[in-house]
Amino acid sequence: MKVRESVSTLDSRNPATGETVGEVPTITPEQVQAVVDDVARVQPAWGELPLQTRAEYMRRTAEALLDDIDEVAELLVREQGKPRVEAYTMELLPTIDALRWCAKEGPKILAPEKLPMTQAFTLSKSARFTYEPLGVVGVIAPWNYPWSIPFGEVAIALMAGNGVVLKPASLTPLLGERIRETFERGGLPAGLVQVVHGGGAVGEALARSSAAKIFFTGSVEVGRRVGEVCAAQLKGSVLELGGKDPMIVCADADLDNAVAGAIWGGFSNAGQTCSGIERVYVLREVADRFIAGVAARAQRLRVGNPLEWETEIGPMTSAGQYETVVELVEDAVASGATRLCGGPVEVPGLSGKFIAPTVLTDVTHEMRIMREEIFGPVLPIVVVDSEEEAIELANDSQFGLGASVWTRDRRRGERIARRLESGMVWINDHSFSHGVCQCAWGGVKDSGLGRSHSKFGFYECVNIKTNAWEPGVTRDFWWHPYDRTLGEAVRASARALYGKGAERAEALRRGAAPLLKVGRRSLRRRRG
């Protein structure tokens, strides 16, 4: 691996205190292709390893991460600002489990797959799918889940036989470096995973490079550009571009459970979650009790230093995101919304930007807060008169990442789920499946394209190739020369194979002569 001269350094700062956590060297956009080339030189040997051998490296990496779990958790808290408990529950435990899932299921999913050849004209042939590495995969990571999101994508790309270039978010560069170190501690070849740092131009350069596939998590605007750049090169991209997830609370919901789910789904990670609950539609019959419960529990959540075990709401990761959230709430209140609780708060001894869990009622879809991604600890609640109204409002969004339905009636929940325009629907839960690697992750509409995790995430990282075998004992009947006999035989075959009742027998009777002639031709070995 070549050592490149750094153009400058990028500081990482603790969002709770403003203190410097560390720094990393940056590179220029012009240097990105050379990094991709370096990985491409290491990747072929990795891609030739047996699937079970790659799986063993995934297991070793899981062990290495488990050995360092407390150290990585503290880095997550200091660099991103999420509460210490959430560093374990929402970032570290899921990635250890993802590595073990890749190791267990990857060899089965990626093994050659025999295809049944059941058509009469293919009986002499055999075929299978093979799943071949693409080469180098680029991963452009977000700052809100700077460990679990890229780590899972890197792991699946590696298990599929690829090398990876990771571009972490500029707010969380140290975690990107630690991802690389963790895989190398698991024994993977040095240089197979490399990390590049810099601004958006470096990410764009990675998209424009010879990397065969790009995984991007971020804003719709930037994601569109990434998708366009990849499409221009006829290569694929997986885009997870955020969400505006609705929660529908039916009249028969278990309200204690629904309130608890709304609190976690709306306020975990200080609301900085792509699939966080950003819109609640509650049936009028239970609205008063639900709203009172949400407001009461929101006010009990503890805002404070994320290093403390009891803290439930940490700082906003950046001042810019803090300002966006405050602006959206103020706009909603000015437009007629009622703020039941929450808003900007100061935490003694800390200089970070904190927002207490905020609950809004009397919101309408004309307000910006119901149409734009909030990405903060704010829960707008709308009272509806029917499930039909709830479904229509839930679908009235440019986003379609996830959604949840809360009801005791599974049949009702599944019926509503089928009508929701989203990539994922959870009934009586929300968003948990990002931590369950066998579940596919991705959205529709402006929430993106493609899927990460699951077997479909593996398929995003390979060339799916059909390999077919013909022993050559016969020749295909549809080959040259063409004549009337061949035409009549094929016509008779179509009716005999796919016709109805007596039509099939009649086709065989009328087509017997041409079918026999074509059959004799096919049985003759071709001469040189």
Coordinates of C-alpha atoms in Angstrom, one line a residue:
M1 CA 0.0 0.0 0.0
K2 CA 1.5 3.3 -1.0
V3 CA 1.9 6.1 1.5
R4 CA 0.4 9.3 0.1
E5 CA 1.4 12.8 1.2
S6 CA -1.5 14.4 3.0
V7 CA -2.9 17.7 1.6
S8 CA -4.1 18.7 5.1
T9 CA -5.8 17.3 8.1
L10 CA -9.4 16.9 9.2
D11 CA -10.2 17.5 12.8
S12 CA -12.8 15.4 14.6
R13 CA -14.6 17.3 17.4
N14 CA -16.8 16.1 20.3
P15 CA -20.3 17.5 19.6
A16 CA -21.1 17.6 23.4
T17 CA -18.0 19.5 24.4
G18 CA -16.4 21.0 21.2
E19 CA -13.1 19.4 22.2
T20 CA -10.9 17.8 19.5
V21 CA -11.1 14.0 19.5
G22 CA -8.4 13.5 16.9
E23 CA -7.4 14.2 13.3
V24 CA -6.9 12.4 10.1
P25 CA -5.0 13.2 6.9
T26 CA -7.1 14.2 3.9
I27 CA -6.4 13.6 0.2
T28 CA -7.4 15.5 -3.0
P29 CA -10.1 14.2 -5.3
E30 CA -7.3 13.6 -7.9
Q31 CA -5.7 11.0 -5.5
V32 CA -8.8 8.9 -5.1
Q33 CA -8.4 6.8 -8.2
A34 CA -4.9 5.7 -7.1
V35 CA -6.5 4.4 -3.8
V36 CA -9.0 2.4 -5.8
D37 CA -6.2 1.1 -8.0
D38 CA -4.3 0.0 -4.8
V39 CA -7.3 -1.9 -3.6
A40 CA -7.9 -3.4 -7.0
R41 CA -4.4 -4.9 -6.9
V42 CA -5.1 -6.7 -3.5
Q43 CA -8.6 -7.8 -4.3
P44 CA -8.1 -10.6 -6.8
A45 CA -6.3 -12.9 -4.3
W46 CA -9.1 -12.2 -1.8
G47 CA -11.8 -12.9 -4.4
E48 CA -10.2 -16.3 -5.2
L49 CA -10.4 -17.5 -1.6
P50 CA -13.1 -20.2 -0.9
L51 CA -16.3 -18.8 0.6
Q52 CA -15.7 -20.7 3.9
T53 CA -12.3 -19.1 4.2
R54 CA -13.7 -15.6 3.8
A55 CA -16.4 -16.5 6.3
E56 CA -13.7 -17.4 8.9
Y57 CA -12.2 -13.9 8.5
M58 CA -15.7 -12.5 9.2
R59 CA -15.8 -14.5 12.4
R60 CA -12.3 -13.3 13.4
T61 CA -13.3 -9.8 12.8
A62 CA -16.3 -10.2 15.0
E63 CA -14.0 -11.5 17.8
A64 CA -11.7 -8.5 17.3
L65 CA -14.6 -6.1 17.6
L66 CA -15.9 -7.8 20.7
D67 CA -12.4 -7.5 22.3
D68 CA -12.4 -3.8 21.7
I69 CA -16.1 -3.1 22.1
D70 CA -15.8 -0.7 25.1
E71 CA -13.1 1.3 23.4
V72 CA -15.1 1.6 20.1
A73 CA -18.2 2.5 22.1
E74 CA -16.4 5.4 23.8
L75 CA -15.2 6.7 20.4
L76 CA -18.7 6.5 19.1
V77 CA -20.0 8.6 22.0
R78 CA -17.1 11.2 21.8
E79 CA -17.2 11.6 18.0
Q80 CA -20.9 11.3 17.1
G81 CA -22.6 12.2 20.4
K82 CA -25.1 9.3 20.8
P83 CA -25.7 8.1 24.4
R84 CA -23.4 5.4 25.6
V85 CA -26.2 2.8 25.8
E86 CA -27.2 3.5 22.2
A87 CA -23.6 3.0 21.1
Y88 CA -23.9 -0.6 22.1
T89 CA -27.5 -1.3 21.2
M90 CA -27.7 0.6 17.9
E91 CA -24.2 0.3 16.5
L92 CA -21.9 -2.3 18.0
L93 CA -24.1 -5.3 18.9
P94 CA -25.8 -5.2 15.4
T95 CA -22.4 -5.2 13.6
I96 CA -21.0 -8.1 15.6
D97 CA -24.2 -10.0 14.8
A98 CA -24.0 -8.9 11.1
L99 CA -20.4 -10.3 10.8
R100 CA -21.6 -13.6 12.3
W101 CA -24.6 -13.7 10.0
C102 CA -22.4 -13.0 6.9
A103 CA -20.1 -15.9 8.0
K104 CA -23.0 -18.3 8.5
E105 CA -25.3 -17.5 5.6
G106 CA -22.9 -15.9 3.1
P107 CA -21.4 -19.2 1.9
K108 CA -24.9 -20.6 1.3
I109 CA -26.2 -17.4 -0.5
L110 CA -23.1 -17.0 -2.6
A111 CA -22.6 -20.7 -3.5
P112 CA -23.3 -21.7 -7.1
E113 CA -27.0 -22.3 -7.5
K114 CA -28.2 -25.1 -9.8
L115 CA -31.1 -24.2 -12.1
P116 CA -33.7 -26.7 -13.0
M117 CA -34.0 -27.1 -16.7
T118 CA -37.6 -28.4 -17.1
Q119 CA -38.5 -27.4 -20.7
A120 CA -38.7 -30.2 -23.1
F121 CA -36.1 -28.6 -25.4
T122 CA -33.6 -28.1 -22.6
L123 CA -33.5 -31.6 -21.2
S124 CA -29.9 -32.2 -22.4
K125 CA -28.6 -29.0 -20.8
S126 CA -27.7 -27.9 -17.3
A127 CA -27.2 -24.4 -15.9
R128 CA -26.3 -22.6 -12.7
F129 CA -26.0 -19.1 -11.3
T130 CA -22.5 -18.1 -10.1
Y131 CA -21.9 -15.0 -8.0
E132 CA -18.6 -13.4 -8.9
P133 CA -17.0 -10.4 -7.1
L134 CA -17.4 -7.0 -8.8
G135 CA -13.8 -5.9 -7.8
V136 CA -13.8 -2.7 -5.7
V137 CA -16.9 -1.4 -4.0
G138 CA -17.1 2.2 -2.8
V139 CA -18.9 3.0 0.4
I140 CA -19.8 6.7 1.2
A141 CA -21.0 6.8 4.8
P142 CA -23.2 9.1 6.9
W143 CA -22.5 10.7 10.2
N144 CA -25.7 9.7 12.1
Y145 CA -24.8 6.0 12.3
P146 CA -21.1 6.2 11.3
W147 CA -20.3 2.7 12.5
S148 CA -23.2 0.3 11.8
I149 CA -24.3 1.6 8.4
P150 CA -20.9 1.5 6.7
F151 CA -19.7 -1.5 8.7
G152 CA -22.5 -3.7 7.5
E153 CA -22.1 -2.7 3.8
V154 CA -18.3 -3.2 4.0
A155 CA -18.8 -6.7 5.6
I156 CA -21.2 -7.8 2.9
A157 CA -19.0 -6.5 0.1
L158 CA -16.0 -8.3 1.6
M159 CA -17.8 -11.6 2.1
A160 CA -18.8 -11.4 -1.6
G161 CA -15.1 -11.2 -2.5
N162 CA -14.6 -7.5 -3.1
G163 CA -12.2 -4.9 -1.9
V164 CA -13.6 -1.7 -0.4
V165 CA -12.8 2.0 -0.4
L166 CA -14.6 3.7 2.5
K167 CA -15.3 7.5 2.6
P168 CA -16.5 8.3 6.1
A169 CA -18.5 11.5 6.8
S170 CA -16.3 14.4 7.6
L171 CA -17.9 14.7 11.1
T172 CA -16.9 11.2 12.0
P173 CA -13.6 10.3 10.3
L174 CA -12.0 8.5 13.3
L175 CA -14.7 5.8 13.2
G176 CA -14.0 5.2 9.5
E177 CA -10.4 4.6 10.3
R178 CA -11.4 2.3 13.2
I179 CA -13.6 0.2 10.8
R180 CA -10.5 -0.4 8.6
E181 CA -8.4 -1.3 11.7
T182 CA -11.1 -3.7 12.9
F183 CA -11.1 -5.7 9.7
E184 CA -7.3 -5.8 9.7
R185 CA -7.3 -7.0 13.3
G186 CA -9.5 -9.8 12.0
G187 CA -6.7 -10.9 9.7
L188 CA -7.9 -9.5 6.4
P189 CA -5.0 -8.5 4.0
A190 CA -3.7 -5.0 4.5
G191 CA -4.9 -2.7 1.8
L192 CA -8.1 -4.7 1.0
V193 CA -10.1 -2.0 2.9
Q194 CA -8.9 1.5 2.5
V195 CA -10.3 4.8 3.8
V196 CA -10.2 8.2 2.1
H197 CA -11.0 11.5 3.9
G198 CA -12.0 14.9 2.6
G199 CA -15.1 16.9 1.7
G200 CA -17.9 16.1 -0.8
A201 CA -15.5 16.4 -3.7
V202 CA -13.6 13.3 -2.5
G203 CA -16.9 11.4 -2.3
E204 CA -17.8 12.5 -5.8
A205 CA -14.3 11.4 -7.0
L206 CA -15.0 8.0 -5.5
A207 CA -18.3 7.8 -7.4
R208 CA -16.5 8.8 -10.6
S209 CA -13.6 6.3 -10.1
S210 CA -13.3 2.8 -11.5
A211 CA -15.0 1.4 -8.3
A212 CA -17.6 -1.0 -9.7
K213 CA -20.4 -0.2 -7.3
I214 CA -21.2 2.7 -4.9
F215 CA -23.2 2.4 -1.6
F216 CA -24.2 5.9 -0.5
T217 CA -26.2 7.0 2.5
G218 CA -27.1 10.7 2.8
S219 CA -29.3 13.4 1.4
V220 CA -31.6 13.2 -1.6
E221 CA -29.7 16.0 -3.4
V222 CA -26.3 14.4 -3.1
G223 CA -27.7 10.9 -3.7
R224 CA -29.2 11.9 -7.0
R225 CA -25.8 13.2 -8.1
V226 CA -24.1 10.0 -7.1
G227 CA -26.7 7.9 -8.9
E228 CA -26.3 10.1 -12.0
V229 CA -22.5 9.7 -12.0
C230 CA -22.8 6.0 -11.6
A231 CA -25.5 5.6 -14.3
A232 CA -23.3 7.6 -16.8
Q233 CA -20.6 4.9 -16.3
L234 CA -23.2 2.1 -16.6
K235 CA -22.4 0.9 -13.1
G236 CA -24.7 0.4 -10.2
S237 CA -25.4 2.3 -7.0
V238 CA -27.3 1.6 -3.8
L239 CA -28.8 4.8 -2.4
E240 CA -30.3 5.2 1.0
L241 CA -31.5 8.8 1.0
G242 CA -33.4 9.3 4.2
G243 CA -37.0 9.2 5.2
K244 CA -40.1 10.7 6.8
D245 CA -41.4 7.6 8.4
P246 CA -45.1 7.5 9.4
M247 CA -46.6 5.8 12.4
I248 CA -50.2 4.8 12.3
V249 CA -51.9 4.1 15.7
C250 CA -55.2 2.2 15.2
A251 CA -58.1 2.4 17.7
D252 CA -57.4 -1.1 18.9
A253 CA -53.6 -0.5 19.5
D254 CA -52.0 -1.4 22.8
L255 CA -51.5 2.2 23.8
D256 CA -48.8 1.7 26.4
N257 CA -46.8 -0.2 23.7
A258 CA -47.5 2.4 21.0
V259 CA -46.5 5.3 23.3
A260 CA -43.2 3.5 24.2
G261 CA -42.6 2.8 20.5
A262 CA -43.2 6.4 19.5
I263 CA -40.8 7.6 22.1
W264 CA -38.0 5.3 21.1
G265 CA -38.7 5.6 17.3
G266 CA -38.9 9.4 17.4
F267 CA -36.2 10.3 19.9
S268 CA -33.4 7.7 19.8
N269 CA -30.1 9.1 18.5
A270 CA -31.7 12.5 19.2
G271 CA -34.0 11.8 16.3
Q272 CA -31.1 11.7 13.9
T273 CA -32.3 8.5 12.3
C274 CA -33.3 8.0 8.6
S275 CA -36.0 5.6 9.6
G276 CA -37.0 7.5 12.8
I277 CA -40.7 8.2 13.3
E278 CA -41.3 11.8 12.0
R279 CA -45.1 11.7 11.5
V280 CA -47.7 10.1 13.8
Y281 CA -51.4 9.5 12.6
V282 CA -53.5 8.4 15.6
L283 CA -57.2 7.5 15.4
R284 CA -59.5 10.0 17.2
E285 CA -60.9 7.4 19.5
V286 CA -57.6 7.0 21.3
A287 CA -55.9 10.3 20.4
D288 CA -56.2 12.1 23.8
R289 CA -54.7 9.2 25.8
F290 CA -52.0 8.6 23.2
I291 CA -50.9 12.2 23.0
A292 CA -51.0 12.6 26.8
G293 CA -48.8 9.5 27.2
V294 CA -46.3 10.6 24.6
A295 CA -45.9 14.1 26.1
A296 CA -45.5 12.7 29.6
R297 CA -42.9 10.2 28.6
A298 CA -41.0 12.7 26.4
Q299 CA -40.6 15.1 29.3
R300 CA -39.1 12.3 31.4
L301 CA -36.3 11.5 28.9
R302 CA -33.0 12.6 30.3
V303 CA -30.9 15.1 28.2
G304 CA -27.3 15.3 29.1
N305 CA -23.7 14.1 28.7
P306 CA -23.8 11.1 26.3
L307 CA -20.9 9.5 28.2
E308 CA -23.2 8.9 31.2
W309 CA -25.1 5.7 31.3
E310 CA -28.4 7.3 32.3
T311 CA -28.4 9.8 29.4
E312 CA -31.1 9.2 26.9
I313 CA -30.8 12.2 24.6
G314 CA -27.4 13.5 23.6
P315 CA -26.3 16.5 21.6
M316 CA -27.1 17.2 18.0
T317 CA -24.1 16.0 16.0
S318 CA -23.6 19.4 14.3
A319 CA -24.6 23.0 14.8
G320 CA -26.0 23.0 11.3
Q321 CA -28.4 20.2 12.1
Y322 CA -29.5 21.9 15.3
E323 CA -30.3 25.0 13.4
T324 CA -32.4 23.1 10.8
V325 CA -34.5 21.4 13.5
V326 CA -35.1 24.6 15.5
E327 CA -36.1 26.4 12.3
L328 CA -38.6 23.7 11.3
V329 CA -40.2 23.7 14.8
E330 CA -40.4 27.5 14.9
D331 CA -42.0 27.5 11.4
A332 CA -44.6 25.0 12.5
V333 CA -45.5 26.9 15.7
A334 CA -45.8 30.1 13.7
S335 CA -48.1 28.3 11.3
G336 CA -50.5 27.1 14.1
A337 CA -48.9 24.0 15.6
T338 CA -48.9 23.5 19.4
R339 CA -45.7 22.6 21.2
L340 CA -46.6 20.4 24.1
C341 CA -43.0 20.1 25.4
G342 CA -39.4 20.3 24.4
G343 CA -37.1 22.7 22.5
P344 CA -33.5 23.9 22.8
V345 CA -31.9 23.4 26.2
E346 CA -28.5 23.9 27.8
V347 CA -26.7 21.2 29.6
P348 CA -24.5 22.6 32.4
G349 CA -20.8 22.1 31.7
L350 CA -21.3 21.2 28.1
S351 CA -21.1 23.6 25.1
G352 CA -22.9 21.3 22.6
K353 CA -26.2 22.0 21.0
F354 CA -29.0 20.1 22.7
I355 CA -32.8 19.8 21.9
A356 CA -35.1 18.3 24.5
P357 CA -37.7 15.8 23.0
T358 CA -40.4 17.9 21.3
V359 CA -44.0 16.9 20.8
L360 CA -46.2 18.9 18.4
T361 CA -49.9 18.7 17.8
D362 CA -52.3 20.7 15.5
V363 CA -49.8 20.1 12.6
T364 CA -51.0 19.9 9.0
H365 CA -49.4 18.7 5.8
E366 CA -49.1 22.3 4.5
M367 CA -46.4 22.8 7.1
R368 CA -42.7 22.3 6.2
I369 CA -42.2 20.1 9.2
M370 CA -44.6 17.5 7.8
R371 CA -42.9 17.5 4.3
E372 CA -39.2 18.0 5.0
E373 CA -36.9 15.6 6.8
I374 CA -36.6 16.9 10.4
F375 CA -33.7 14.6 11.6
G376 CA -34.1 15.7 15.2
P377 CA -36.0 14.8 18.4
V378 CA -39.3 16.1 17.2
L379 CA -42.6 14.1 17.0
P380 CA -45.5 15.8 15.1
I381 CA -48.9 14.1 15.8
V382 CA -52.0 14.3 13.6
V383 CA -55.4 13.1 14.8
V384 CA -57.3 11.3 12.0
D385 CA -60.9 10.1 11.7
S386 CA -60.3 6.8 9.9
E387 CA -57.7 4.3 8.9
E388 CA -58.3 5.3 5.3
E389 CA -57.3 8.9 6.1
A390 CA -54.2 7.7 8.0
I391 CA -53.1 5.7 5.0
E392 CA -53.6 8.6 2.5
L393 CA -51.7 11.0 4.7
A394 CA -48.9 8.4 5.4
N395 CA -48.5 8.0 1.6
D396 CA -48.6 11.8 1.0
S397 CA -44.8 12.2 1.1
Q398 CA -41.9 12.2 -1.3
F399 CA -40.2 9.7 1.0
G400 CA -40.8 6.0 1.4
L401 CA -38.2 4.4 3.7
G402 CA -40.1 2.7 6.5
A403 CA -43.5 2.9 8.3
S404 CA -45.2 1.3 11.2
V405 CA -48.7 0.2 12.1
W406 CA -49.8 -0.3 15.7
T407 CA -52.8 -2.7 16.2
R408 CA -53.7 -5.8 18.1
D409 CA -55.2 -7.3 14.9
R410 CA -52.5 -8.8 12.8
R411 CA -54.8 -9.1 9.8
R412 CA -55.7 -5.4 10.0
G413 CA -52.0 -4.5 10.4
E414 CA -50.9 -6.5 7.3
R415 CA -53.8 -5.1 5.3
I416 CA -52.7 -1.5 6.1
A417 CA -49.0 -2.5 5.6
R418 CA -49.7 -3.6 2.0
R419 CA -51.1 -0.2 1.1
L420 CA -48.2 1.8 2.6
E421 CA -45.7 3.1 0.0
S422 CA -42.4 2.2 1.7
G423 CA -39.5 -0.2 1.6
M424 CA -40.3 -1.6 5.0
V425 CA -43.3 -1.8 7.3
W426 CA -43.2 -2.9 11.0
I427 CA -46.3 -3.9 12.9
N428 CA -46.2 -3.0 16.6
D429 CA -42.5 -2.1 16.3
H430 CA -40.3 0.3 14.4
S431 CA -37.0 0.3 12.6
F432 CA -35.5 -2.7 14.5
S433 CA -34.7 -4.6 11.3
H434 CA -31.6 -2.5 10.5
G435 CA -29.9 -4.5 13.3
V436 CA -31.1 -7.8 11.8
C437 CA -28.8 -8.4 8.8
Q438 CA -31.0 -11.1 7.2
C439 CA -33.7 -8.4 6.6
A440 CA -33.4 -6.2 3.5
W441 CA -32.9 -2.5 4.1
G442 CA -34.0 0.2 1.6
G443 CA -36.8 2.4 0.4
V444 CA -38.9 3.7 -2.5
K445 CA -39.6 7.1 -3.9
D446 CA -37.0 9.7 -2.8
S447 CA -35.8 7.3 -0.1
G448 CA -33.5 5.7 -2.6
L449 CA -32.7 2.7 -4.8
G450 CA -31.5 -0.8 -4.1
R451 CA -31.1 -2.8 -0.9
S452 CA -28.4 -3.3 1.6
H453 CA -28.2 -6.3 4.1
S454 CA -29.9 -9.6 3.4
K455 CA -29.4 -11.8 0.4
F456 CA -30.3 -8.8 -1.8
G457 CA -27.4 -6.9 -0.3
F458 CA -25.1 -9.7 -1.4
Y459 CA -26.6 -9.7 -4.9
E460 CA -25.8 -5.9 -5.1
C461 CA -22.1 -6.8 -4.6
V462 CA -21.7 -9.5 -7.3
N463 CA -22.0 -10.2 -10.9
I464 CA -24.8 -12.7 -11.2
K465 CA -23.6 -14.9 -14.1
T466 CA -25.5 -17.7 -15.8
N467 CA -23.2 -20.6 -16.6
A468 CA -24.8 -23.3 -18.9
W469 CA -23.5 -26.7 -20.1
E470 CA -24.5 -28.6 -23.2
P471 CA -22.7 -32.0 -23.7
G472 CA -23.1 -31.7 -27.5
V473 CA -24.6 -35.2 -28.1
T474 CA -27.4 -33.6 -30.0
R475 CA -27.8 -30.3 -31.9
D476 CA -30.4 -27.8 -31.1
F477 CA -33.4 -28.2 -33.3
W478 CA -33.8 -24.5 -33.9
W479 CA -30.4 -24.2 -35.6
H480 CA -30.1 -23.7 -39.4
P481 CA -31.1 -24.7 -42.0
Y482 CA -34.7 -23.3 -41.8
D483 CA -37.4 -24.9 -43.8
R484 CA -41.1 -25.7 -43.7
T485 CA -40.5 -28.9 -41.8
L486 CA -38.9 -27.0 -38.9
G487 CA -41.6 -24.4 -38.9
E488 CA -44.4 -27.0 -38.7
A489 CA -42.6 -29.0 -36.0
V490 CA -42.2 -25.9 -33.8
R491 CA -45.8 -25.0 -34.3
A492 CA -47.0 -28.5 -33.4
S493 CA -44.7 -28.5 -30.4
A494 CA -46.1 -25.2 -29.0
R495 CA -49.7 -26.6 -29.2
A496 CA -48.7 -30.0 -27.9
L497 CA -46.9 -28.6 -24.9
Y498 CA -49.1 -25.6 -24.0
G499 CA -52.4 -26.2 -25.6
K500 CA -55.7 -27.3 -23.9
G501 CA -57.2 -30.7 -23.7
A502 CA -57.9 -32.3 -27.1
E503 CA -55.9 -29.6 -28.9
R504 CA -52.7 -31.2 -27.6
A505 CA -53.5 -34.6 -28.9
E506 CA -54.5 -33.2 -32.3
A507 CA -51.3 -31.2 -32.5
L508 CA -49.3 -34.4 -31.9
R509 CA -51.2 -36.3 -34.6
R510 CA -50.9 -33.6 -37.2
G511 CA -47.3 -32.7 -36.4
A512 CA -46.0 -36.2 -36.0
A513 CA -44.2 -36.3 -39.3
P514 CA -42.3 -33.0 -39.1
L515 CA -41.5 -33.7 -35.4
L516 CA -39.9 -37.0 -36.3
K517 CA -37.9 -35.5 -39.1
V518 CA -36.6 -32.7 -36.9
G519 CA -35.9 -35.1 -34.1
R520 CA -33.7 -37.2 -36.5
R521 CA -31.8 -34.1 -37.5
S522 CA -31.1 -33.2 -33.9
L523 CA -29.8 -36.6 -33.1
R524 CA -27.2 -36.5 -35.8
R525 CA -23.8 -35.5 -34.6
R526 CA -22.5 -32.4 -36.4
R527 CA -19.7 -33.0 -38.8
G528 CA -16.8 -30.7 -39.1

